[in-house]
Amino acid sequence: GSGSRKLSDRVGRLGELAFHWEQAGERVQAANYALLAGDLAADRFAFDQAVRHYRAALDLGEHPPVEERRIALRLAAAL
């Protein structure tokens, strides 16, 4: 319905921001937006989208080990 389309639009916009930050060479900002997109998708049970964004956040970021584990746990929960 309309609610799922709005969710998809918001997740998509966050994903686009992640992409644009990555293209600008700002990998940390890109990872932050990918993580936000993943969280929003997971909160709405859109696990396929959450997995994609969490993987992007892990690939993009140079995270401290604790943060990397936290993102990996979110990814595992969405799988």
mmCIF file of N, CA, C and O in Angstrom:
data_model
loop_
_atom_site.group_PDB
_atom_site.id
_atom_site.type_symbol
_atom_site.label_atom_id
_atom_site.label_comp_id
_atom_site.label_asym_id
_atom_site.label_seq_id
_atom_site.Cartn_x
_atom_site.Cartn_y
_atom_site.Cartn_z
ATOM 1 N N GLY A 1 0.788 -1.172 0.000
ATOM 2 C CA GLY A 1 0.000 0.000 0.000
ATOM 3 C C GLY A 1 0.843 1.255 0.000
ATOM 4 O O GLY A 1 2.044 1.237 -0.233
ATOM 5 N N SER A 2 0.207 2.333 0.284
ATOM 6 C CA SER A 2 0.842 3.653 0.282
ATOM 7 C C SER A 2 1.920 3.770 1.349
ATOM 8 O O SER A 2 2.945 4.395 1.140
ATOM 9 N N GLY A 3 1.677 3.140 2.518
ATOM 10 C CA GLY A 3 2.669 3.202 3.591
ATOM 11 C C GLY A 3 3.966 2.524 3.217
ATOM 12 O O GLY A 3 5.048 3.025 3.500
ATOM 13 N N SER A 4 3.875 1.367 2.565
ATOM 14 C CA SER A 4 5.095 0.663 2.174
ATOM 15 C C SER A 4 5.837 1.416 1.074
ATOM 16 O O SER A 4 7.062 1.397 1.017
ATOM 17 N N ARG A 5 5.082 2.100 0.222
ATOM 18 C CA ARG A 5 5.736 2.901 -0.829
ATOM 19 C C ARG A 5 6.483 4.075 -0.200
ATOM 20 O O ARG A 5 7.596 4.396 -0.593
ATOM 21 N N LYS A 6 5.862 4.711 0.803
ATOM 22 C CA LYS A 6 6.531 5.828 1.484
ATOM 23 C C LYS A 6 7.792 5.354 2.183
ATOM 24 O O LYS A 6 8.818 6.024 2.142
ATOM 25 N N LEU A 7 7.726 4.178 2.821
ATOM 26 C CA LEU A 7 8.907 3.618 3.466
ATOM 27 C C LEU A 7 9.992 3.374 2.435
ATOM 28 O O LEU A 7 11.143 3.764 2.625
ATOM 29 N N SER A 8 9.615 2.748 1.343
ATOM 30 C CA SER A 8 10.582 2.458 0.294
ATOM 31 C C SER A 8 11.195 3.749 -0.238
ATOM 32 O O SER A 8 12.397 3.800 -0.502
ATOM 33 N N ASP A 9 10.383 4.785 -0.374
ATOM 34 C CA ASP A 9 10.893 6.077 -0.841
ATOM 35 C C ASP A 9 11.908 6.651 0.148
ATOM 36 O O ASP A 9 12.949 7.151 -0.250
ATOM 37 N N ARG A 10 11.609 6.575 1.457
ATOM 38 C CA ARG A 10 12.523 7.129 2.467
ATOM 39 C C ARG A 10 13.814 6.327 2.525
ATOM 40 O O ARG A 10 14.899 6.895 2.600
ATOM 41 N N VAL A 11 13.692 5.008 2.481
ATOM 42 C CA VAL A 11 14.883 4.164 2.475
ATOM 43 C C VAL A 11 15.693 4.456 1.218
ATOM 44 O O VAL A 11 16.922 4.584 1.267
ATOM 45 N N GLY A 12 14.996 4.597 0.084
ATOM 46 C CA GLY A 12 15.673 4.900 -1.179
ATOM 47 C C GLY A 12 16.407 6.229 -1.140
ATOM 48 O O GLY A 12 17.529 6.336 -1.639
ATOM 49 N N ARG A 13 15.785 7.236 -0.528
ATOM 50 C CA ARG A 13 16.448 8.543 -0.441
ATOM 51 C C ARG A 13 17.709 8.463 0.416
ATOM 52 O O ARG A 13 18.739 9.052 0.070
ATOM 53 N N LEU A 14 17.630 7.725 1.522
ATOM 54 C CA LEU A 14 18.826 7.561 2.355
ATOM 55 C C LEU A 14 19.900 6.807 1.588
ATOM 56 O O LEU A 14 21.083 7.152 1.670
ATOM 57 N N GLY A 15 19.498 5.789 0.837
ATOM 58 C CA GLY A 15 20.451 5.051 0.009
ATOM 59 C C GLY A 15 21.094 5.932 -1.050
ATOM 60 O O GLY A 15 22.295 5.825 -1.324
ATOM 61 N N GLU A 16 20.300 6.818 -1.631
ATOM 62 C CA GLU A 16 20.844 7.755 -2.630
ATOM 63 C C GLU A 16 21.851 8.708 -1.984
ATOM 64 O O GLU A 16 22.885 9.016 -2.574
ATOM 65 N N LEU A 17 21.533 9.177 -0.785
ATOM 66 C CA LEU A 17 22.481 10.048 -0.085
ATOM 67 C C LEU A 17 23.780 9.301 0.184
ATOM 68 O O LEU A 17 24.876 9.859 0.022
ATOM 69 N N ALA A 18 23.677 8.050 0.576
ATOM 70 C CA ALA A 18 24.878 7.246 0.804
ATOM 71 C C ALA A 18 25.699 7.161 -0.481
ATOM 72 O O ALA A 18 26.921 7.350 -0.464
ATOM 73 N N PHE A 19 25.029 6.902 -1.593
ATOM 74 C CA PHE A 19 25.715 6.800 -2.883
ATOM 75 C C PHE A 19 26.424 8.113 -3.236
ATOM 76 O O PHE A 19 27.590 8.117 -3.636
ATOM 77 N N HIS A 20 25.727 9.218 -3.069
ATOM 78 C CA HIS A 20 26.322 10.511 -3.437
ATOM 79 C C HIS A 20 27.504 10.864 -2.534
ATOM 80 O O HIS A 20 28.515 11.390 -3.016
ATOM 81 N N TRP A 21 27.393 10.572 -1.240
ATOM 82 C CA TRP A 21 28.535 10.815 -0.348
ATOM 83 C C TRP A 21 29.718 9.942 -0.747
ATOM 84 O O TRP A 21 30.868 10.384 -0.717
ATOM 85 N N GLU A 22 29.438 8.701 -1.121
ATOM 86 C CA GLU A 22 30.526 7.815 -1.556
ATOM 87 C C GLU A 22 31.196 8.378 -2.809
ATOM 88 O O GLU A 22 32.427 8.410 -2.914
ATOM 89 N N GLN A 23 30.384 8.833 -3.766
ATOM 90 C CA GLN A 23 30.936 9.399 -4.997
ATOM 91 C C GLN A 23 31.784 10.638 -4.717
ATOM 92 O O GLN A 23 32.727 10.932 -5.455
ATOM 93 N N ALA A 24 31.437 11.353 -3.651
ATOM 94 C CA ALA A 24 32.196 12.554 -3.263
ATOM 95 C C ALA A 24 33.445 12.191 -2.458
ATOM 96 O O ALA A 24 34.194 13.081 -2.056
ATOM 97 N N GLY A 25 33.650 10.901 -2.233
ATOM 98 C CA GLY A 25 34.834 10.474 -1.487
ATOM 99 C C GLY A 25 34.656 10.528 0.020
ATOM 100 O O GLY A 25 35.620 10.337 0.761
ATOM 101 N N GLU A 26 33.442 10.769 0.460
ATOM 102 C CA GLU A 26 33.154 10.863 1.900
ATOM 103 C C GLU A 26 32.570 9.539 2.383
ATOM 104 O O GLU A 26 31.377 9.396 2.615
ATOM 105 N N ARG A 27 33.455 8.555 2.545
ATOM 106 C CA ARG A 27 33.021 7.199 2.864
ATOM 107 C C ARG A 27 32.365 7.090 4.241
ATOM 108 O O ARG A 27 31.436 6.312 4.414
ATOM 109 N N VAL A 28 32.821 7.869 5.203
ATOM 110 C CA VAL A 28 32.222 7.802 6.542
ATOM 111 C C VAL A 28 30.778 8.305 6.492
ATOM 112 O O VAL A 28 29.871 7.670 7.039
ATOM 113 N N GLN A 29 30.564 9.432 5.817
ATOM 114 C CA GLN A 29 29.198 9.957 5.665
ATOM 115 C C GLN A 29 28.337 8.951 4.892
ATOM 116 O O GLN A 29 27.180 8.731 5.237
ATOM 117 N N ALA A 30 28.897 8.376 3.856
ATOM 118 C CA ALA A 30 28.158 7.392 3.063
ATOM 119 C C ALA A 30 27.754 6.208 3.933
ATOM 120 O O ALA A 30 26.604 5.751 3.874
ATOM 121 N N ALA A 31 28.672 5.724 4.747
ATOM 122 C CA ALA A 31 28.370 4.597 5.629
ATOM 123 C C ALA A 31 27.287 4.967 6.632
ATOM 124 O O ALA A 31 26.402 4.155 6.935
ATOM 125 N N ASN A 32 27.331 6.186 7.144
ATOM 126 C CA ASN A 32 26.312 6.628 8.098
ATOM 127 C C ASN A 32 24.924 6.619 7.468
ATOM 128 O O ASN A 32 23.952 6.175 8.095
ATOM 129 N N TYR A 33 24.808 7.107 6.243
ATOM 130 C CA TYR A 33 23.505 7.107 5.575
ATOM 131 C C TYR A 33 23.057 5.694 5.213
ATOM 132 O O TYR A 33 21.872 5.377 5.293
ATOM 133 N N ALA A 34 23.986 4.840 4.826
ATOM 134 C CA ALA A 34 23.635 3.450 4.540
ATOM 135 C C ALA A 34 23.126 2.772 5.810
ATOM 136 O O ALA A 34 22.152 2.005 5.774
ATOM 137 N N LEU A 35 23.760 3.059 6.934
ATOM 138 C CA LEU A 35 23.325 2.490 8.207
ATOM 139 C C LEU A 35 21.926 2.988 8.578
ATOM 140 O O LEU A 35 21.070 2.206 9.008
ATOM 141 N N LEU A 36 21.684 4.271 8.388
ATOM 142 C CA LEU A 36 20.344 4.808 8.648
ATOM 143 C C LEU A 36 19.291 4.134 7.770
ATOM 144 O O LEU A 36 18.201 3.797 8.236
ATOM 145 N N ALA A 37 19.635 3.942 6.504
ATOM 146 C CA ALA A 37 18.706 3.272 5.589
ATOM 147 C C ALA A 37 18.446 1.845 6.051
ATOM 148 O O ALA A 37 17.302 1.370 6.029
ATOM 149 N N GLY A 38 19.492 1.159 6.466
ATOM 150 C CA GLY A 38 19.332 -0.205 6.959
ATOM 151 C C GLY A 38 18.461 -0.269 8.199
ATOM 152 O O GLY A 38 17.585 -1.136 8.319
ATOM 153 N N ASP A 39 18.688 0.649 9.124
ATOM 154 C CA ASP A 39 17.885 0.671 10.349
ATOM 155 C C ASP A 39 16.414 0.935 10.046
ATOM 156 O O ASP A 39 15.528 0.280 10.608
ATOM 157 N N LEU A 40 16.154 1.888 9.177
ATOM 158 C CA LEU A 40 14.771 2.215 8.832
ATOM 159 C C LEU A 40 14.095 1.012 8.180
ATOM 160 O O LEU A 40 12.965 0.658 8.519
ATOM 161 N N ALA A 41 14.790 0.379 7.260
ATOM 162 C CA ALA A 41 14.231 -0.790 6.588
ATOM 163 C C ALA A 41 13.982 -1.922 7.585
ATOM 164 O O ALA A 41 12.913 -2.546 7.580
ATOM 165 N N ALA A 42 14.936 -2.185 8.460
ATOM 166 C CA ALA A 42 14.778 -3.270 9.440
ATOM 167 C C ALA A 42 13.634 -2.976 10.401
ATOM 168 O O ALA A 42 12.874 -3.880 10.767
ATOM 169 N N ASP A 43 13.503 -1.724 10.812
ATOM 170 C CA ASP A 43 12.409 -1.353 11.714
ATOM 171 C C ASP A 43 11.047 -1.620 11.097
ATOM 172 O O ASP A 43 10.070 -1.822 11.809
ATOM 173 N N ARG A 44 10.987 -1.612 9.771
ATOM 174 C CA ARG A 44 9.725 -1.823 9.059
ATOM 175 C C ARG A 44 9.648 -3.229 8.455
ATOM 176 O O ARG A 44 8.820 -3.493 7.605
ATOM 177 N N PHE A 45 10.565 -4.114 8.901
ATOM 178 C CA PHE A 45 10.589 -5.510 8.464
ATOM 179 C C PHE A 45 10.871 -5.682 6.976
ATOM 180 O O PHE A 45 10.501 -6.691 6.383
ATOM 181 N N ALA A 46 11.531 -4.710 6.378
ATOM 182 C CA ALA A 46 11.964 -4.805 4.973
ATOM 183 C C ALA A 46 13.403 -5.327 4.981
ATOM 184 O O ALA A 46 14.357 -4.609 4.706
ATOM 185 N N PHE A 47 13.532 -6.606 5.366
ATOM 186 C CA PHE A 47 14.852 -7.155 5.647
ATOM 187 C C PHE A 47 15.757 -7.243 4.428
ATOM 188 O O PHE A 47 16.969 -7.111 4.548
ATOM 189 N N ASP A 48 15.184 -7.454 3.242
ATOM 190 C CA ASP A 48 16.025 -7.500 2.043
ATOM 191 C C ASP A 48 16.735 -6.162 1.833
ATOM 192 O O ASP A 48 17.923 -6.115 1.509
ATOM 193 N N GLN A 49 16.002 -5.072 2.032
ATOM 194 C CA GLN A 49 16.611 -3.748 1.905
ATOM 195 C C GLN A 49 17.607 -3.496 3.036
ATOM 196 O O GLN A 49 18.678 -2.930 2.812
ATOM 197 N N ALA A 50 17.254 -3.926 4.238
ATOM 198 C CA ALA A 50 18.145 -3.728 5.387
ATOM 199 C C ALA A 50 19.480 -4.416 5.146
ATOM 200 O O ALA A 50 20.538 -3.821 5.379
ATOM 201 N N VAL A 51 19.437 -5.638 4.669
ATOM 202 C CA VAL A 51 20.670 -6.396 4.408
ATOM 203 C C VAL A 51 21.540 -5.650 3.415
ATOM 204 O O VAL A 51 22.759 -5.490 3.618
ATOM 205 N N ARG A 52 20.949 -5.172 2.348
ATOM 206 C CA ARG A 52 21.721 -4.457 1.318
ATOM 207 C C ARG A 52 22.411 -3.224 1.903
ATOM 208 O O ARG A 52 23.592 -2.977 1.661
ATOM 209 N N HIS A 53 21.686 -2.464 2.703
ATOM 210 C CA HIS A 53 22.254 -1.238 3.258
ATOM 211 C C HIS A 53 23.280 -1.515 4.362
ATOM 212 O O HIS A 53 24.294 -0.821 4.459
ATOM 213 N N TYR A 54 23.043 -2.521 5.191
ATOM 214 C CA TYR A 54 24.032 -2.872 6.217
ATOM 215 C C TYR A 54 25.329 -3.351 5.575
ATOM 216 O O TYR A 54 26.421 -3.006 6.035
ATOM 217 N N ARG A 55 25.213 -4.139 4.524
ATOM 218 C CA ARG A 55 26.426 -4.590 3.822
ATOM 219 C C ARG A 55 27.183 -3.394 3.244
ATOM 220 O O ARG A 55 28.409 -3.331 3.308
ATOM 221 N N ALA A 56 26.439 -2.451 2.683
ATOM 222 C CA ALA A 56 27.080 -1.245 2.139
ATOM 223 C C ALA A 56 27.778 -0.468 3.253
ATOM 224 O O ALA A 56 28.903 0.004 3.079
ATOM 225 N N ALA A 57 27.116 -0.345 4.402
ATOM 226 C CA ALA A 57 27.720 0.386 5.525
ATOM 227 C C ALA A 57 29.019 -0.273 5.957
ATOM 228 O O ALA A 57 30.021 0.414 6.226
ATOM 229 N N LEU A 58 29.034 -1.597 6.005
ATOM 230 C CA LEU A 58 30.264 -2.305 6.375
ATOM 231 C C LEU A 58 31.355 -2.118 5.329
ATOM 232 O O LEU A 58 32.527 -1.916 5.662
ATOM 233 N N ASP A 59 30.968 -2.183 4.057
ATOM 234 C CA ASP A 59 31.944 -2.045 2.972
ATOM 235 C C ASP A 59 32.515 -0.631 2.892
ATOM 236 O O ASP A 59 33.671 -0.448 2.535
ATOM 237 N N LEU A 60 31.703 0.363 3.219
ATOM 238 C CA LEU A 60 32.107 1.759 3.060
ATOM 239 C C LEU A 60 32.935 2.297 4.214
ATOM 240 O O LEU A 60 33.822 3.111 4.015
ATOM 241 N N GLY A 61 32.585 1.876 5.395
ATOM 242 C CA GLY A 61 33.132 2.547 6.566
ATOM 243 C C GLY A 61 34.464 2.005 7.023
ATOM 244 O O GLY A 61 34.820 0.863 6.774
ATOM 245 N N GLU A 62 35.172 2.874 7.660
ATOM 246 C CA GLU A 62 36.363 2.477 8.395
ATOM 247 C C GLU A 62 35.961 2.623 9.856
ATOM 248 O O GLU A 62 36.261 3.610 10.506
ATOM 249 N N HIS A 63 35.204 1.625 10.321
ATOM 250 C CA HIS A 63 34.587 1.695 11.628
ATOM 251 C C HIS A 63 35.535 1.189 12.713
ATOM 252 O O HIS A 63 36.302 0.264 12.473
ATOM 253 N N PRO A 64 35.425 1.745 13.898
ATOM 254 C CA PRO A 64 36.115 1.137 15.032
ATOM 255 C C PRO A 64 35.583 -0.293 15.203
ATOM 256 O O PRO A 64 34.429 -0.568 14.849
ATOM 257 N N PRO A 65 36.383 -1.191 15.739
ATOM 258 C CA PRO A 65 35.953 -2.598 15.856
ATOM 259 C C PRO A 65 34.597 -2.777 16.553
ATOM 260 O O PRO A 65 33.785 -3.599 16.114
ATOM 261 N N VAL A 66 34.334 -2.018 17.594
ATOM 262 C CA VAL A 66 33.064 -2.161 18.304
ATOM 263 C C VAL A 66 31.892 -1.797 17.390
ATOM 264 O O VAL A 66 30.883 -2.501 17.352
ATOM 265 N N GLU A 67 32.032 -0.721 16.634
ATOM 266 C CA GLU A 67 30.971 -0.293 15.722
ATOM 267 C C GLU A 67 30.796 -1.308 14.591
ATOM 268 O O GLU A 67 29.673 -1.614 14.185
ATOM 269 N N GLU A 68 31.893 -1.836 14.094
ATOM 270 C CA GLU A 68 31.802 -2.827 13.016
ATOM 271 C C GLU A 68 31.046 -4.065 13.497
ATOM 272 O O GLU A 68 30.207 -4.608 12.772
ATOM 273 N N ARG A 69 31.319 -4.509 14.711
ATOM 274 C CA ARG A 69 30.592 -5.658 15.257
ATOM 275 C C ARG A 69 29.109 -5.341 15.421
ATOM 276 O O ARG A 69 28.256 -6.187 15.159
ATOM 277 N N ARG A 70 28.820 -4.126 15.845
ATOM 278 C CA ARG A 70 27.422 -3.727 16.032
ATOM 279 C C ARG A 70 26.667 -3.763 14.697
ATOM 280 O O ARG A 70 25.541 -4.255 14.620
ATOM 281 N N ILE A 71 27.287 -3.265 13.647
ATOM 282 C CA ILE A 71 26.657 -3.293 12.320
ATOM 283 C C ILE A 71 26.525 -4.746 11.844
ATOM 284 O O ILE A 71 25.492 -5.133 11.288
ATOM 285 N N ALA A 72 27.556 -5.539 12.079
ATOM 286 C CA ALA A 72 27.508 -6.958 11.670
ATOM 287 C C ALA A 72 26.375 -7.686 12.382
ATOM 288 O O ALA A 72 25.708 -8.546 11.788
ATOM 289 N N LEU A 73 26.132 -7.369 13.646
ATOM 290 C CA LEU A 73 25.014 -7.976 14.374
ATOM 291 C C LEU A 73 23.669 -7.552 13.779
ATOM 292 O O LEU A 73 22.748 -8.365 13.683
ATOM 293 N N ARG A 74 23.567 -6.287 13.385
ATOM 294 C CA ARG A 74 22.331 -5.833 12.737
ATOM 295 C C ARG A 74 22.118 -6.564 11.429
ATOM 296 O O ARG A 74 21.001 -6.972 11.104
ATOM 297 N N LEU A 75 23.203 -6.751 10.680
ATOM 298 C CA LEU A 75 23.127 -7.490 9.422
ATOM 299 C C LEU A 75 22.677 -8.922 9.688
ATOM 300 O O LEU A 75 21.764 -9.422 9.022
ATOM 301 N N ALA A 76 23.281 -9.566 10.660
ATOM 302 C CA ALA A 76 22.927 -10.953 10.968
ATOM 303 C C ALA A 76 21.463 -11.080 11.366
ATOM 304 O O ALA A 76 20.783 -12.033 10.972
ATOM 305 N N ALA A 77 20.968 -10.120 12.116
ATOM 306 C CA ALA A 77 19.564 -10.158 12.546
ATOM 307 C C ALA A 77 18.609 -9.999 11.362
ATOM 308 O O ALA A 77 17.494 -10.511 11.392
ATOM 309 N N ALA A 78 19.056 -9.286 10.326
ATOM 310 C CA ALA A 78 18.196 -9.044 9.168
ATOM 311 C C ALA A 78 18.219 -10.206 8.172
ATOM 312 O O ALA A 78 17.351 -10.284 7.307
ATOM 313 N N LEU A 79 19.215 -11.065 8.270
ATOM 314 C CA LEU A 79 19.323 -12.182 7.325
ATOM 315 C C LEU A 79 18.289 -13.257 7.578
ATOM 316 O O LEU A 79 17.804 -13.488 8.609
#
